[in-house]
XYZ file of C-alpha atoms in Angstrom:
673
model
C -32.191 241.325 316.647
C -30.499 238.049 315.610
C -28.397 237.918 312.439
C -29.870 235.549 309.904
C -27.987 233.513 307.332
C -30.212 233.660 304.339
C -31.624 230.419 303.093
C -30.728 228.463 306.220
C -31.720 227.950 309.799
C -28.407 229.230 311.210
C -29.030 232.465 313.007
C -26.908 234.730 315.082
C -28.265 234.975 318.614
C -27.371 236.764 321.897
C -27.172 234.640 324.977
C -28.426 236.315 328.170
C -25.165 235.544 329.925
C -22.929 236.858 327.132
C -20.677 239.916 327.635
C -21.209 243.003 325.515
C -21.106 242.337 321.771
C -17.878 243.116 319.978
C -17.579 245.342 316.906
C -19.721 244.541 313.839
C -18.452 242.509 310.928
C -17.418 238.947 310.399
C -13.608 238.297 310.568
C -12.058 237.050 307.433
C -8.860 235.246 306.813
C -6.180 237.250 305.117
C -5.736 235.075 302.079
C -4.665 235.653 298.555
C -1.876 238.199 298.270
C -0.854 238.947 294.675
C 1.295 236.249 293.299
C 4.990 236.937 293.439
C 7.447 236.956 290.560
C 9.152 233.591 290.796
C 12.856 233.020 290.649
C 14.584 229.704 290.196
C 16.417 228.604 293.361
C 20.125 228.437 293.226
C 20.699 225.615 295.592
C 22.611 223.457 293.149
C 25.015 226.241 292.141
C 25.657 227.057 295.666
C 26.317 223.476 296.574
C 28.656 223.003 293.614
C 30.666 226.123 294.518
C 30.997 225.125 298.157
C 32.955 221.943 297.215
C 36.542 222.206 298.297
C 36.044 225.307 300.535
C 37.886 225.523 303.785
C 36.051 225.609 307.092
C 32.637 227.195 306.570
C 31.819 230.727 307.654
C 35.344 231.812 307.802
C 36.914 235.190 307.006
C 33.727 237.341 307.092
C 34.415 241.054 306.641
C 33.633 243.413 309.482
C 32.436 246.338 307.410
C 30.375 246.624 304.265
C 32.710 249.291 302.836
C 35.546 246.843 302.839
C 33.560 244.670 300.490
C 33.622 247.331 297.784
C 37.437 247.298 297.777
C 37.844 243.566 297.533
C 38.608 241.815 294.332
C 35.881 239.799 292.579
C 37.601 236.529 293.626
C 37.576 237.663 297.259
C 33.883 238.525 296.982
C 33.152 235.203 295.497
C 35.016 233.244 298.094
C 33.201 235.110 300.898
C 29.816 234.480 299.250
C 30.443 230.700 299.095
C 30.361 230.193 302.747
C 28.641 226.996 303.838
C 25.442 228.349 305.304
C 22.929 225.627 304.703
C 22.817 222.885 307.272
C 19.966 220.715 308.340
C 17.080 221.355 310.685
C 13.821 219.490 310.729
C 10.806 220.237 312.761
C 8.551 218.273 315.103
C 5.207 217.103 314.204
C 3.173 214.769 316.391
C 4.380 213.589 313.990
C 7.022 215.983 313.272
C 7.532 219.481 314.593
C 10.871 220.012 316.481
C 12.722 222.823 318.027
C 15.160 223.182 315.131
C 18.521 223.362 316.898
C 21.416 221.742 314.981
C 25.083 221.066 315.318
C 26.872 223.670 313.173
C 30.005 225.679 312.895
C 30.268 229.022 314.636
C 28.559 231.724 312.605
C 30.511 234.762 311.214
C 30.645 238.023 313.076
C 27.448 240.163 312.726
C 28.147 242.952 310.180
C 24.609 244.112 309.480
C 23.125 247.415 310.526
C 19.646 248.167 311.955
C 18.351 251.696 312.070
C 15.018 253.150 313.448
C 12.598 254.186 310.771
C 9.658 255.535 312.837
C 7.141 254.080 315.209
C 7.271 250.220 314.989
C 9.589 250.280 311.973
C 13.254 249.614 311.289
C 15.489 249.488 308.187
C 17.924 246.571 308.084
C 21.080 246.490 305.910
C 22.574 243.030 305.275
C 25.878 242.612 303.512
C 25.781 239.713 300.995
C 25.349 236.380 302.632
C 24.777 237.965 305.977
C 21.996 236.288 308.078
C 19.752 237.688 310.750
C 18.215 234.958 312.910
C 15.357 236.114 315.174
C 12.477 235.383 317.331
C 9.221 237.468 317.158
C 7.003 238.544 314.376
C 7.276 241.230 311.709
C 6.343 242.234 308.199
C 9.271 242.386 305.775
C 9.472 244.498 302.628
C 12.570 244.250 300.375
C 13.684 247.762 299.410
C 17.021 246.884 297.696
C 18.811 243.620 296.664
C 17.239 240.332 297.415
C 16.663 238.312 300.603
C 15.475 234.804 301.355
C 13.369 233.721 304.311
C 12.881 229.985 305.029
C 13.429 229.185 301.323
C 11.222 231.980 299.819
C 12.968 234.755 297.954
C 11.739 238.345 298.260
C 12.707 241.062 295.843
C 11.918 244.791 295.477
C 8.502 245.394 294.110
C 6.906 242.260 295.658
C 4.289 242.463 298.384
C 5.612 242.351 301.911
C 5.748 238.996 303.685
C 4.600 238.235 307.273
C 7.169 236.302 309.375
C 6.327 234.482 312.522
C 9.327 233.094 314.426
C 8.016 231.414 317.545
C 9.818 229.503 320.351
C 7.754 226.453 319.525
C 9.623 225.948 316.225
C 13.078 226.698 314.747
C 13.870 230.438 314.575
C 13.430 232.138 311.212
C 16.196 234.014 309.373
C 16.483 236.787 306.852
C 19.421 236.171 304.624
C 20.906 238.448 301.925
C 21.339 236.335 298.785
C 23.060 236.875 295.408
C 21.245 238.521 292.610
C 22.052 239.756 289.076
C 24.029 242.981 289.158
C 22.308 245.827 287.277
C 24.220 247.476 284.496
C 24.823 250.587 286.492
C 27.877 252.181 287.947
C 28.550 252.091 291.638
C 27.653 255.792 291.961
C 24.297 255.218 290.250
C 23.474 252.316 292.573
C 24.282 254.386 295.644
C 22.139 257.241 294.350
C 19.219 254.757 293.713
C 19.507 253.299 297.256
C 19.702 256.734 298.888
C 16.513 257.842 296.979
C 14.690 254.682 298.209
C 15.550 255.367 301.747
C 14.260 258.960 301.775
C 10.674 257.646 302.500
C 11.879 255.639 305.610
C 14.946 257.106 307.281
C 15.974 260.473 308.586
C 18.863 262.234 306.914
C 21.240 261.292 309.732
C 20.192 257.630 309.601
C 20.433 257.657 305.722
C 23.994 258.957 305.951
C 24.939 256.264 308.487
C 23.469 253.492 306.414
C 25.190 254.775 303.160
C 28.517 254.559 304.923
C 28.031 250.763 305.121
C 26.360 250.436 301.734
C 27.806 248.145 299.071
C 26.270 247.299 295.640
C 25.863 243.668 296.590
C 24.092 244.198 299.949
C 20.297 243.980 300.564
C 18.091 246.438 302.451
C 14.771 245.529 304.030
C 12.021 247.421 305.922
C 10.869 245.669 309.129
C 7.508 246.619 310.514
C 5.821 245.525 313.753
C 3.181 242.869 313.016
C -0.018 242.491 314.937
C -2.899 240.312 313.743
C -6.139 239.363 315.493
C -5.167 235.664 315.291
C -1.840 235.979 317.063
C -3.293 238.505 319.500
C -5.996 235.982 320.376
C -3.339 233.207 320.893
C -1.211 235.428 323.160
C -4.250 236.416 325.174
C -4.064 232.911 326.729
C -1.676 232.840 329.662
C -0.078 229.534 328.599
C 1.091 231.045 325.269
C 1.869 234.668 326.274
C 5.625 234.332 325.605
C 5.738 232.221 322.420
C 7.149 235.100 320.360
C 9.404 236.414 323.156
C 13.045 235.765 323.607
C 14.361 234.873 327.128
C 17.077 237.425 327.729
C 20.019 236.410 329.815
C 20.792 238.839 332.598
C 24.463 238.942 331.701
C 23.698 239.919 328.063
C 23.801 243.669 327.593
C 21.124 245.349 325.422
C 22.588 247.244 322.554
C 20.969 250.156 320.653
C 20.600 247.721 317.698
C 18.649 245.393 319.989
C 16.298 248.253 320.844
C 15.788 249.076 317.157
C 14.854 245.499 316.307
C 12.581 245.313 319.393
C 10.663 248.307 318.128
C 9.793 246.231 315.044
C 8.768 243.292 317.160
C 11.776 240.930 316.864
C 14.906 239.999 318.831
C 18.129 238.735 317.314
C 19.101 235.229 318.509
C 21.978 232.761 317.993
C 22.127 231.566 314.397
C 22.480 227.943 315.609
C 18.776 228.059 316.662
C 17.706 228.678 313.060
C 16.900 226.335 310.213
C 19.755 224.430 308.652
C 19.972 221.902 305.763
C 22.008 218.772 305.757
C 23.743 217.720 302.566
C 21.181 214.884 302.008
C 18.415 217.387 302.442
C 19.947 219.816 299.955
C 20.315 216.973 297.380
C 16.694 215.946 297.756
C 15.381 219.516 297.449
C 17.521 220.243 294.420
C 16.186 217.220 292.590
C 12.570 217.855 293.567
C 12.714 221.471 292.485
C 14.108 220.407 289.115
C 11.463 217.748 288.445
C 8.701 220.145 289.519
C 9.938 222.854 287.177
C 10.441 220.576 284.239
C 7.441 218.226 284.596
C 8.765 215.949 281.848
C 6.582 213.000 283.026
C 3.557 214.891 284.273
C 3.101 216.584 287.641
C 5.294 215.047 290.314
C 3.707 213.562 293.490
C 6.077 213.841 296.353
C 5.457 211.849 299.562
C 7.398 212.539 302.755
C 7.542 209.763 305.360
C 9.495 208.774 308.451
C 9.151 208.456 312.238
C 7.725 210.960 314.510
C 9.691 214.086 315.457
C 11.928 213.675 312.454
C 11.381 216.809 310.315
C 8.802 215.922 307.662
C 6.643 219.045 308.230
C 9.501 221.564 308.172
C 10.948 219.877 305.104
C 7.547 220.242 303.389
C 7.138 223.921 304.333
C 10.687 224.752 303.076
C 10.130 222.853 299.834
C 6.900 224.576 299.205
C 8.508 227.942 299.678
C 11.385 227.014 297.367
C 8.915 225.858 294.723
C 6.872 229.131 294.921
C 9.928 231.029 293.787
C 9.516 229.402 290.332
C 5.962 228.065 289.972
C 2.631 229.796 290.881
C 1.093 227.039 293.173
C 1.636 223.716 294.869
C -1.023 221.220 295.863
C -0.823 219.683 299.365
C -2.425 216.512 300.653
C -2.544 216.335 304.433
C -2.549 212.627 305.625
C -1.207 213.277 309.114
C -4.092 213.416 311.556
C -2.009 214.430 314.505
C -0.150 217.557 313.339
C -2.067 219.075 310.360
C -0.619 221.972 308.533
C -3.498 224.085 307.432
C -6.508 222.747 309.454
C -7.294 221.764 312.984
C -6.145 218.177 313.924
C -8.100 215.086 313.000
C -8.532 215.975 309.326
C -7.495 214.692 305.860
C -7.466 217.562 303.490
C -6.333 218.796 300.060
C -5.623 222.420 299.242
C -3.654 224.600 296.882
C -0.805 226.729 298.292
C -0.061 230.041 296.528
C 1.632 231.963 299.340
C 4.831 231.210 301.255
C 4.591 229.433 304.659
C 6.681 231.671 306.936
C 5.515 230.535 310.377
C 4.069 227.532 312.292
C 0.744 225.976 311.344
C -1.245 228.082 313.803
C -0.298 231.159 311.704
C -1.675 229.956 308.399
C -4.960 228.138 309.080
C -7.087 228.155 305.953
C -10.056 226.531 304.230
C -9.031 223.529 302.098
C -10.430 222.651 298.636
C -11.570 219.197 300.102
C -11.601 218.159 303.696
C -12.997 215.151 305.655
C -13.117 215.111 309.464
C -11.721 211.692 310.671
C -12.252 212.764 314.310
C -9.063 211.254 315.847
C -5.390 212.231 315.965
C -4.445 208.673 315.012
C -6.043 205.892 313.061
C -4.971 202.653 314.706
C -8.640 201.847 315.520
C -9.956 202.066 311.936
C -7.297 202.107 309.227
C -9.754 201.072 306.569
C -11.862 204.179 307.119
C -8.665 206.251 307.075
C -7.722 204.811 303.672
C -11.235 205.321 302.267
C -11.123 208.952 303.310
C -7.772 209.424 301.651
C -9.260 208.026 298.368
C -12.244 210.360 298.648
C -10.146 213.438 299.155
C -7.616 212.428 296.586
C -10.358 212.322 293.981
C -10.330 216.093 293.934
C -6.711 216.322 292.853
C -6.599 217.462 289.179
C -2.956 216.674 288.517
C -2.396 220.207 287.237
C 0.263 221.128 289.771
C 2.863 219.219 291.803
C 1.421 217.488 294.833
C 3.205 217.190 298.156
C 1.889 214.540 300.621
C 2.434 214.675 304.327
C 2.151 211.358 306.240
C 1.953 210.239 309.862
C 4.974 209.374 312.059
C 3.382 205.993 312.752
C 5.812 203.673 310.884
C 6.133 200.642 313.149
C 4.237 197.353 312.865
C 0.849 198.059 311.362
C 1.847 201.673 310.759
C 4.495 200.606 308.291
C 2.017 198.320 306.563
C -0.430 201.180 306.321
C 2.269 203.410 304.804
C 2.835 200.733 302.209
C -0.824 200.808 301.381
C -0.753 204.568 301.114
C 2.217 204.602 298.730
C 0.426 201.915 296.643
C -2.677 204.042 296.561
C -1.036 207.396 295.769
C 1.535 206.038 293.404
C 3.964 208.903 294.029
C 6.767 209.840 291.679
C 9.164 210.533 294.605
C 9.272 209.191 298.101
C 11.319 211.256 300.616
C 12.251 208.960 303.463
C 13.675 210.474 306.699
C 16.026 208.853 309.154
C 18.002 209.969 312.161
C 20.885 208.675 314.451
C 19.348 206.680 317.307
C 16.013 206.218 315.515
C 14.887 202.715 314.661
C 15.727 202.068 311.075
C 12.836 201.503 308.545
C 13.300 199.325 305.588
C 14.196 201.365 302.421
C 10.856 201.986 300.739
C 12.098 201.438 297.223
C 9.775 200.862 294.364
C 10.762 197.151 294.329
C 10.072 196.850 297.993
C 6.613 198.269 297.763
C 5.772 196.157 294.771
C 6.353 192.824 296.505
C 5.496 193.667 300.122
C 1.878 193.245 301.416
C 0.406 196.119 303.330
C -2.312 196.199 305.922
C -5.104 196.184 303.343
C -3.305 195.200 300.146
C -1.166 192.330 298.837
C 2.252 192.422 297.321
C 2.937 191.047 293.844
C 3.638 187.278 293.891
C 7.284 186.595 293.223
C 8.496 184.397 290.408
C 9.262 180.867 291.518
C 11.608 178.530 289.554
C 11.472 181.007 286.602
C 7.769 180.379 286.050
C 4.926 182.598 287.039
C 1.860 181.183 288.773
C -0.877 183.008 286.834
C -3.501 181.998 289.354
C -1.577 183.781 292.079
C -1.206 186.852 289.895
C -4.894 186.952 289.163
C -5.768 186.657 292.795
C -3.241 189.461 293.616
C -4.746 191.822 290.990
C -8.344 191.071 291.836
C -7.723 191.502 295.493
C -6.061 195.008 295.175
C -8.438 196.202 292.440
C -11.484 195.386 294.555
C -10.087 197.723 297.239
C -9.273 200.537 294.794
C -5.464 200.136 294.763
C -2.998 200.116 291.875
C -2.058 196.592 290.937
C 1.203 197.683 289.356
C 3.716 200.055 290.797
C 4.864 202.713 288.259
C 8.146 203.102 290.020
C 9.094 206.004 292.273
C 12.455 207.590 292.978
C 13.516 207.181 296.657
C 15.287 210.133 298.268
C 16.912 209.416 301.664
C 17.181 212.438 304.002
C 19.186 212.064 307.174
C 17.998 214.476 309.910
C 20.853 215.907 311.839
C 19.276 218.380 314.228
C 19.602 217.782 317.953
C 16.879 215.464 319.213
C 15.777 214.140 315.819
C 13.581 211.162 316.321
C 13.693 211.454 320.136
C 10.523 210.325 321.939
C 11.219 212.346 325.077
C 8.348 214.875 325.852
C 6.965 214.213 322.362
C 3.366 213.576 323.470
C 3.054 216.700 325.638
C 4.650 218.830 322.875
C 2.401 217.330 320.288
C -0.707 218.165 322.357
C 0.489 221.749 322.848
C 1.038 222.250 319.086
C -2.437 220.843 318.419
C -3.981 223.228 320.936
C -2.075 226.227 319.309
C -3.386 225.081 315.828
C -6.936 225.051 317.146
C -6.496 228.413 318.769
C -5.115 229.765 315.469
C -8.284 228.536 313.820
C -10.563 230.042 316.555
C -8.608 233.387 316.248
C -10.457 233.995 312.981
C -13.591 234.604 315.143
C -11.990 237.859 316.390
C -13.230 241.058 314.721
C -10.733 242.570 312.266
C -10.013 245.413 314.691
C -7.079 244.396 316.862
C -8.135 245.659 320.239
C -9.624 244.569 322.426
C -9.325 240.779 322.044
C -12.637 239.116 323.095
C -12.694 235.781 324.925
C -14.800 233.249 323.124
C -17.561 233.220 325.760
C -18.247 236.922 324.914
C -18.797 236.292 321.260
C -22.214 235.824 319.715
C -22.932 232.225 318.577
C -25.152 231.009 315.862
C -28.385 229.365 316.960
C -29.262 226.092 315.125
C -32.507 224.248 315.490
C -32.270 220.523 316.538
C -34.063 219.486 313.406
C -31.776 221.393 311.040
C -28.713 219.150 311.527
C -28.052 215.485 312.058
C -25.612 214.307 314.808
C -23.053 211.564 314.802
C -20.356 210.664 317.395
C -17.477 209.189 315.390
C -15.111 207.544 317.857
C -17.422 205.721 320.188
C -20.977 204.654 320.763
C -23.208 206.950 322.773
C -26.697 206.136 323.927
C -29.365 208.299 322.270
C -30.450 209.536 325.716
C -26.955 210.831 326.391
C -26.145 212.306 323.028
C -26.715 215.994 324.060
C -24.332 215.491 327.002
C -21.661 214.424 324.497
C -22.403 217.348 322.148
C -22.318 220.174 324.765
C -19.123 222.107 325.024
C -17.639 219.958 322.265
C -15.532 220.535 319.226
C -17.647 219.656 316.204
C -17.071 219.166 312.508
C -19.586 221.183 310.362
C -20.346 218.891 307.500
C -22.470 218.418 304.584
C -24.134 215.146 303.805
C -25.858 214.535 300.502
C -28.882 212.881 301.970
C -31.656 215.180 303.065
C -31.955 215.520 306.783
C -35.389 214.456 307.931
C -37.139 217.067 309.976
C -40.022 214.956 311.237
C -39.453 215.600 314.972
C -38.120 218.489 316.987
C -35.641 216.342 318.880
C -32.042 215.683 317.896
C -31.659 213.750 314.562
C -29.184 210.894 314.923
C -27.285 209.102 312.252
C -26.870 205.356 312.414
C -23.288 205.369 310.953
C -20.541 207.840 310.167
C -21.045 209.261 306.683
C -18.345 209.972 304.148
C -18.914 213.645 303.684
C -17.282 217.011 303.129
C -16.346 219.023 306.185
C -16.754 222.818 305.702
C -15.156 223.910 308.986
C -15.331 223.511 312.720
C -17.076 225.034 315.697
C -17.638 224.769 319.409
C -21.106 223.966 320.749
C -21.020 226.446 323.551
C -24.446 225.781 324.858
C -27.755 223.899 324.250
C -31.164 225.516 324.850
C -33.413 222.565 325.729
C -36.619 224.660 325.845
C -36.208 226.179 322.421
C -34.369 223.072 321.059
C -31.439 225.045 319.767
C -27.655 224.450 319.515
C -25.542 227.539 320.251
C -22.430 227.192 317.974
C -19.341 229.444 317.667
C -17.596 229.128 314.299
C -15.479 231.281 311.940
C -16.967 229.514 308.886
C -18.551 232.159 306.624
C -22.401 232.402 306.301
C -22.328 231.313 302.647
C -20.873 227.995 303.715
C -23.005 227.532 306.767
C -25.969 227.382 304.470
C -24.765 224.016 303.358
C -24.128 222.532 306.757
C -26.612 219.836 307.746
C -24.519 217.476 309.906
C -22.441 217.832 313.105
C -19.693 215.218 313.657
C -18.298 214.863 317.173
C -14.877 213.237 317.358
C -12.178 212.624 319.881
C -10.566 215.991 319.367
C -11.344 218.189 322.320
C -11.511 221.956 322.893
C -8.182 223.225 324.180
C -8.036 223.500 328.044
C -6.891 227.095 327.766
C -10.264 228.058 326.134
C -12.185 226.958 329.295
C -9.721 228.631 331.657
C -9.598 231.881 329.701
C -13.131 233.184 330.648
C -12.589 236.500 332.277
C -15.620 238.305 333.758
C -17.319 235.156 335.050
C -18.372 235.378 338.732
C -18.197 232.259 340.783
C -17.204 228.875 339.343
C -16.025 228.902 335.700
C -18.456 226.966 333.393
C -17.265 223.416 332.465
C -14.517 223.403 335.098
C -14.855 221.391 338.251
C -12.732 220.138 341.154
C -15.011 217.213 341.910
C -14.481 214.673 339.153
C -13.356 211.100 338.714
C -10.048 211.324 336.904
C -10.061 207.555 336.190
C -12.768 208.052 333.471
C -11.460 207.766 330.028
C -10.743 211.126 328.466
C -10.692 213.047 331.804
C -7.648 215.134 332.579
C -6.448 217.523 335.190
C -6.054 221.155 333.990
């Protein structure tokens, strides 16, 4: 019997050609861990202490017990190693591989011990860093550690870390913390007691030999989720969390212990590093967000493609969550979205750290509109109107971080000027890199007098007299379009990206498409049952059946003849939207809109089939039933279902549906798989 969504015409149905039904229960996103205790970042203090130090990362001790015998001055000198350099990540607009030029790391002095099936206990001397690939869950047992800017202390909920080969490797770093008013013997006794629940007697004794009061101890546990398991089930992405081991590199017992927890140690140079300009910008932004002397800050990151904006935003959010409970995020980058599938402009509140690529933290925004393209060159005016619509939901109760596109040449630069004029940010973080075409400095004065694509700049004074007619025309022109006529003045922060390949255009387009596909797979992974095994291919899941007359249709990016509309809809990625106008149900055929509406998008789905006899759409979607009741419009854009979804259809005899070898590849949108 079909599952019915009460109060709507969306019904669960079984298709005759589906494989056996998976386990009962709708999958849910794992959202909303308890809020962590926040701690103010110590970036400024570290930076001040680093001044005048000799070559960074020198003179690291080889054993933790030697630390206990050092004087306080020696301890302080060792702690002030320069361990923050710059890395920025690629995204169609800026997600990169994260490698950076950096001094040689210190010798590894940590200790990893087996703690049972799929578990390991890791001891890190102060300032020691473990850089790794893989995925694991981390619990801090003793001391304090930082992971991609987020600080984890004992008593806080564990954090899930996803260190994939598509992005910079993550690190676990032991950081300084306030020393408790206890003797060294009392601290050793406390640590030994904590370890009883995790380590055997022999391993406890081995760890305590290396223990020092200023070290940190964490529990690593193997992490398996239905979302990542679904992504890994596609052949193209099988090895994204695996490290390629060189044949000449011997496997140590420590490597085997870490592997049991799902991670592999890698070279520290492949991790995330901060440049001095990046540290300065983050320090200032954290300060203004904590103090909020002039209201909630609005921080806009901009710069060319593949320059590091997305990585900077994730790191900044994690740093802010150490001291404030939440951060608002406005996504204006259509190509490489952070929390949703591509082609969207969205607003959401972030309360949990971002410790992985976008495909690991797909979630439902507070407000979202489906633009339907990964770029906006064809309709910039509609793009701006959508930003206005989404921005109207921002309550100015928390700091807002704005992510922008990497299109900053010609009309793209003019559109960025319009965006800055519309959002009126308090801070603009502008990225640059060696070998990258220079942008003009987007100072407040520059924005005020420079015309954008849709707005005019303020007329300049001529001969010390102001032409009031020109001023009135300027104000009227911008006000009619909903833009601020006066610029309140923002602080410009220049960040120079220093990682290898910053701003490089080589292989950017293919990489951007791969990242988009992975983001969409991460979203579709929420269709999987909560039970981890087995992973069901999408064609074996049960879709909803939706009557033709229950939803209206609109193709966003091009004109489609009404007689061909169902061909365009079938096997397509669709936005599940809610329009305020009532959908007319006078006929049993498809209901077509005459123009693209400005409406909320509640999620996405795949039209996996159309029943022409019963006049039903068959739609796969992870959107919960309570939201599906509100959906009355399907928007079809130029964002396509990932190729790997079509290819990953095991159990099909004969030709795979929707794949063919006889096709005209000169047709727009066609592509070889």
